[in-house]
PDB file of C-alpha atoms in Angstrom:
ATOM      1  CA  MET K 716       0.000   0.000   0.000  1.00 39.00           C
ATOM      2  CA  LEU K 717       1.278   3.443  -0.901  1.00 50.00           C
ATOM      3  CA  ILE K 718       0.903   6.314   1.521  1.00 51.00           C
ATOM      4  CA  SER K 719       0.267   9.502  -0.400  1.00 51.00           C
ATOM      5  CA  ARG K 720       0.300  13.222   0.315  1.00 52.00           C
ATOM      6  CA  ASN K 721      -0.790  16.319  -1.627  1.00 53.00           C
ATOM      7  CA  SER K 722       2.053  18.103  -3.455  1.00 55.00           C
ATOM      8  CA  GLN K 723       0.526  21.283  -4.830  1.00 57.00           C
ATOM      9  CA  GLY K 724       3.293  23.697  -5.823  1.00 58.00           C
ATOM     10  CA  ARG K 725       5.769  22.456  -3.222  1.00 68.00           C
ATOM     11  CA  GLY K 726       9.528  22.891  -3.198  1.00 77.00           C
ATOM     12  CA  LYS K 727      12.312  20.335  -3.076  1.00 83.00           C
ATOM     13  CA  GLU K 728      12.551  20.281   0.738  1.00 86.00           C
ATOM     14  CA  TYR K 729       8.864  19.441   1.089  1.00 84.00           C
ATOM     15  CA  TYR K 730       9.291  16.150  -0.773  1.00 86.00           C
ATOM     16  CA  GLN K 731      12.387  15.217   1.194  1.00 89.00           C
ATOM     17  CA  ILE K 732      10.519  15.800   4.463  1.00 88.00           C
ATOM     18  CA  LEU K 733       7.664  13.586   3.245  1.00 86.00           C
ATOM     19  CA  LYS K 734      10.071  10.799   2.328  1.00 90.00           C
ATOM     20  CA  GLN K 735      11.814  11.027   5.720  1.00 91.00           C
ATOM     21  CA  ALA K 736       8.402  10.871   7.402  1.00 90.00           C
ATOM     22  CA  GLY K 737       7.633   7.580   5.641  1.00 90.00           C
ATOM     23  CA  TRP K 738       5.491   8.721   2.721  1.00 87.00           C
ATOM     24  CA  GLN K 739       5.889   6.692  -0.449  1.00 91.00           C
ATOM     25  CA  ALA K 740       3.907   8.713  -2.977  1.00 89.00           C
ATOM     26  CA  VAL K 741       2.433  12.122  -3.590  1.00 87.00           C
ATOM     27  CA  ASP K 742      -0.639  13.345  -5.396  1.00 86.00           C
ATOM     28  CA  MET K 743      -0.079  16.267  -7.712  1.00 83.00           C
ATOM     29  CA  ASN K 744      -2.995  18.359  -6.579  1.00 78.00           C
ATOM     30  CA  GLU K 745      -3.662  21.123  -9.058  1.00 69.00           C
ATOM     31  CA  THR K 746      -7.270  21.815  -8.098  1.00 66.00           C
ATOM     32  CA  LEU K 747      -6.794  25.548  -7.677  1.00 66.00           C
ATOM     33  CA  ASN K 748      -4.077  26.014 -10.280  1.00 73.00           C
ATOM     34  CA  LYS K 749      -5.982  26.144 -13.550  1.00 78.00           C
ATOM     35  CA  GLU K 750      -3.858  29.023 -14.846  1.00 82.00           C
ATOM     36  CA  ILE K 751      -0.793  26.817 -15.412  1.00 85.00           C
ATOM     37  CA  PHE K 752      -2.836  24.590 -17.714  1.00 86.00           C
ATOM     38  CA  LEU K 753      -3.936  27.580 -19.803  1.00 89.00           C
ATOM     39  CA  LYS K 754      -0.331  28.531 -20.557  1.00 90.00           C
ATOM     40  CA  SER K 755       1.852  27.295 -23.398  1.00 91.00           C
ATOM     41  CA  GLN K 756       2.782  23.630 -23.715  1.00 89.00           C
ATOM     42  CA  GLU K 757       6.372  24.523 -22.821  1.00 92.00           C
ATOM     43  CA  GLU K 758       5.337  26.316 -19.609  1.00 89.00           C
ATOM     44  CA  ARG K 759       3.063  23.406 -18.596  1.00 87.00           C
ATOM     45  CA  ASP K 760       5.792  20.879 -19.308  1.00 89.00           C
ATOM     46  CA  ASN K 761       8.387  22.846 -17.354  1.00 89.00           C
ATOM     47  CA  TYR K 762       6.034  23.130 -14.364  1.00 85.00           C
ATOM     48  CA  ILE K 763       5.365  19.385 -14.292  1.00 86.00           C
ATOM     49  CA  LYS K 764       8.997  18.449 -15.031  1.00 89.00           C
ATOM     50  CA  GLN K 765      10.200  20.505 -12.068  1.00 87.00           C
ATOM     51  CA  ALA K 766       7.724  18.889  -9.687  1.00 86.00           C
ATOM     52  CA  LEU K 767       8.526  15.407 -10.996  1.00 90.00           C
ATOM     53  CA  GLU K 768      12.253  16.066 -10.623  1.00 92.00           C
ATOM     54  CA  TYR K 769      11.809  17.007  -6.951  1.00 90.00           C
ATOM     55  CA  ILE K 770       9.572  13.996  -6.364  1.00 90.00           C
ATOM     56  CA  GLU K 771      12.031  11.590  -8.014  1.00 93.00           C
ATOM     57  CA  GLN K 772      15.042  13.074  -6.194  1.00 94.00           C
ATOM     58  CA  ALA K 773      13.264  12.454  -2.898  1.00 93.00           C
ATOM     59  CA  GLY K 774      12.615   8.818  -3.851  1.00 94.00           C
ATOM     60  CA  LEU K 775       8.839   9.235  -4.062  1.00 93.00           C
ATOM     61  CA  GLN K 776       6.285   8.156  -6.648  1.00 91.00           C
ATOM     62  CA  VAL K 777       3.330  10.038  -8.110  1.00 90.00           C
ATOM     63  CA  GLY K 778       0.025   8.382  -7.286  1.00 88.00           C
ATOM     64  CA  GLN K 779      -2.214  10.663  -9.310  1.00 89.00           C
ATOM     65  CA  CYS K 780      -2.821  14.162 -10.564  1.00 88.00           C
ATOM     66  CA  HIS K 781      -5.891  16.036  -9.396  1.00 87.00           C
ATOM     67  CA  ALA K 782      -7.176  18.260 -12.188  1.00 87.00           C
ATOM     68  CA  PRO K 783      -8.190  21.875 -11.667  1.00 86.00           C
ATOM     69  CA  MET K 784     -11.758  22.305 -10.538  1.00 80.00           C
ATOM     70  CA  ALA K 785     -14.236  25.117 -10.198  1.00 70.00           C
ATOM     71  CA  ASP K 786     -14.909  26.293  -6.671  1.00 69.00           C
ATOM     72  CA  THR K 787     -18.360  27.107  -8.013  1.00 70.00           C
ATOM     73  CA  ILE K 788     -19.840  27.593 -11.452  1.00 75.00           C
ATOM     74  CA  LYS K 789     -22.517  29.947 -10.209  1.00 77.00           C
ATOM     75  CA  GLY K 790     -21.953  33.431 -11.568  1.00 80.00           C
ATOM     76  CA  LYS K 791     -19.072  32.415 -13.844  1.00 82.00           C
ATOM     77  CA  THR K 792     -18.845  33.921 -17.297  1.00 88.00           C
ATOM     78  CA  LYS K 793     -18.894  31.720 -20.365  1.00 88.00           C
ATOM     79  CA  LYS K 794     -15.168  32.461 -20.851  1.00 91.00           C
ATOM     80  CA  GLU K 795     -14.367  31.430 -17.259  1.00 88.00           C
ATOM     81  CA  LEU K 796     -16.296  28.187 -17.737  1.00 85.00           C
ATOM     82  CA  ASN K 797     -14.621  27.498 -21.077  1.00 88.00           C
ATOM     83  CA  ASP K 798     -11.215  28.156 -19.482  1.00 89.00           C
ATOM     84  CA  MET K 799     -12.056  25.626 -16.777  1.00 87.00           C
ATOM     85  CA  VAL K 800     -12.924  22.977 -19.362  1.00 87.00           C
ATOM     86  CA  LEU K 801      -9.731  23.758 -21.313  1.00 90.00           C
ATOM     87  CA  SER K 802      -7.586  23.579 -18.165  1.00 89.00           C
ATOM     88  CA  ILE K 803      -9.031  20.185 -17.207  1.00 89.00           C
ATOM     89  CA  ALA K 804      -8.387  18.805 -20.704  1.00 90.00           C
ATOM     90  CA  SER K 805      -4.888  20.288 -20.735  1.00 90.00           C
ATOM     91  CA  CYS K 806      -4.128  18.789 -17.322  1.00 89.00           C
ATOM     92  CA  GLY K 807      -5.224  15.364 -18.558  1.00 90.00           C
ATOM     93  CA  LYS K 808      -3.047  15.584 -21.655  1.00 91.00           C
ATOM     94  CA  THR K 809      -0.060  16.795 -19.660  1.00 89.00           C
ATOM     95  CA  ALA K 810      -0.503  14.060 -17.038  1.00 90.00           C
ATOM     96  CA  GLY K 811      -0.648  11.477 -19.817  1.00 92.00           C
ATOM     97  CA  LYS K 812       2.470  12.862 -21.450  1.00 92.00           C
ATOM     98  CA  PHE K 813       4.393  12.397 -18.197  1.00 92.00           C
ATOM     99  CA  LYS K 814       2.884   8.956 -17.531  1.00 92.00           C
ATOM    100  CA  ILE K 815       1.083   9.978 -14.341  1.00 91.00           C
ATOM    101  CA  PRO K 816      -1.101   6.895 -13.859  1.00 89.00           C
ATOM    102  CA  TYR K 817      -4.380   8.509 -12.761  1.00 91.00           C
ATOM    103  CA  ILE K 818      -6.143  11.834 -12.972  1.00 90.00           C
ATOM    104  CA  VAL K 819      -9.013  12.872 -10.718  1.00 90.00           C
ATOM    105  CA  VAL K 820     -11.634  15.081 -12.355  1.00 89.00           C
ATOM    106  CA  HIS K 821     -14.669  16.612 -10.685  1.00 83.00           C
ATOM    107  CA  PRO K 822     -17.125  17.081 -13.537  1.00 75.00           C
ATOM    108  CA  PHE K 823     -19.562  19.928 -13.760  1.00 70.00           C
ATOM    109  CA  ILE K 824     -22.390  20.749 -16.151  1.00 65.00           C
ATOM    110  CA  TYR K 825     -23.217  24.115 -17.593  1.00 60.00           C
ATOM    111  CA  ASP K 826     -25.207  25.451 -20.540  1.00 55.00           C
TER     112      ASP K 826
END
């Protein structure tokens, strides 16, 4: 069984502390970070590569990636909703590119 911990935007030391504490895996939790997945492919890749480098250096594994999610859809503009959909799709593609085994998505419906 893998013990996992959230890794959202953490630095190198964070992962080393988790490993020393007995954690075996981390979840890349990007629930509130949709902006990174609306940037260029190069910027997305660099963001994920850096996190994966820190995780690997600490001797940890990635259990999953948690896609961005809307805190609420009520009152959002059509552009904000479309950006959310695009960021979720982009997160999934990026996770797949880096062979992250699972992605968690909280679906939402809008007209």
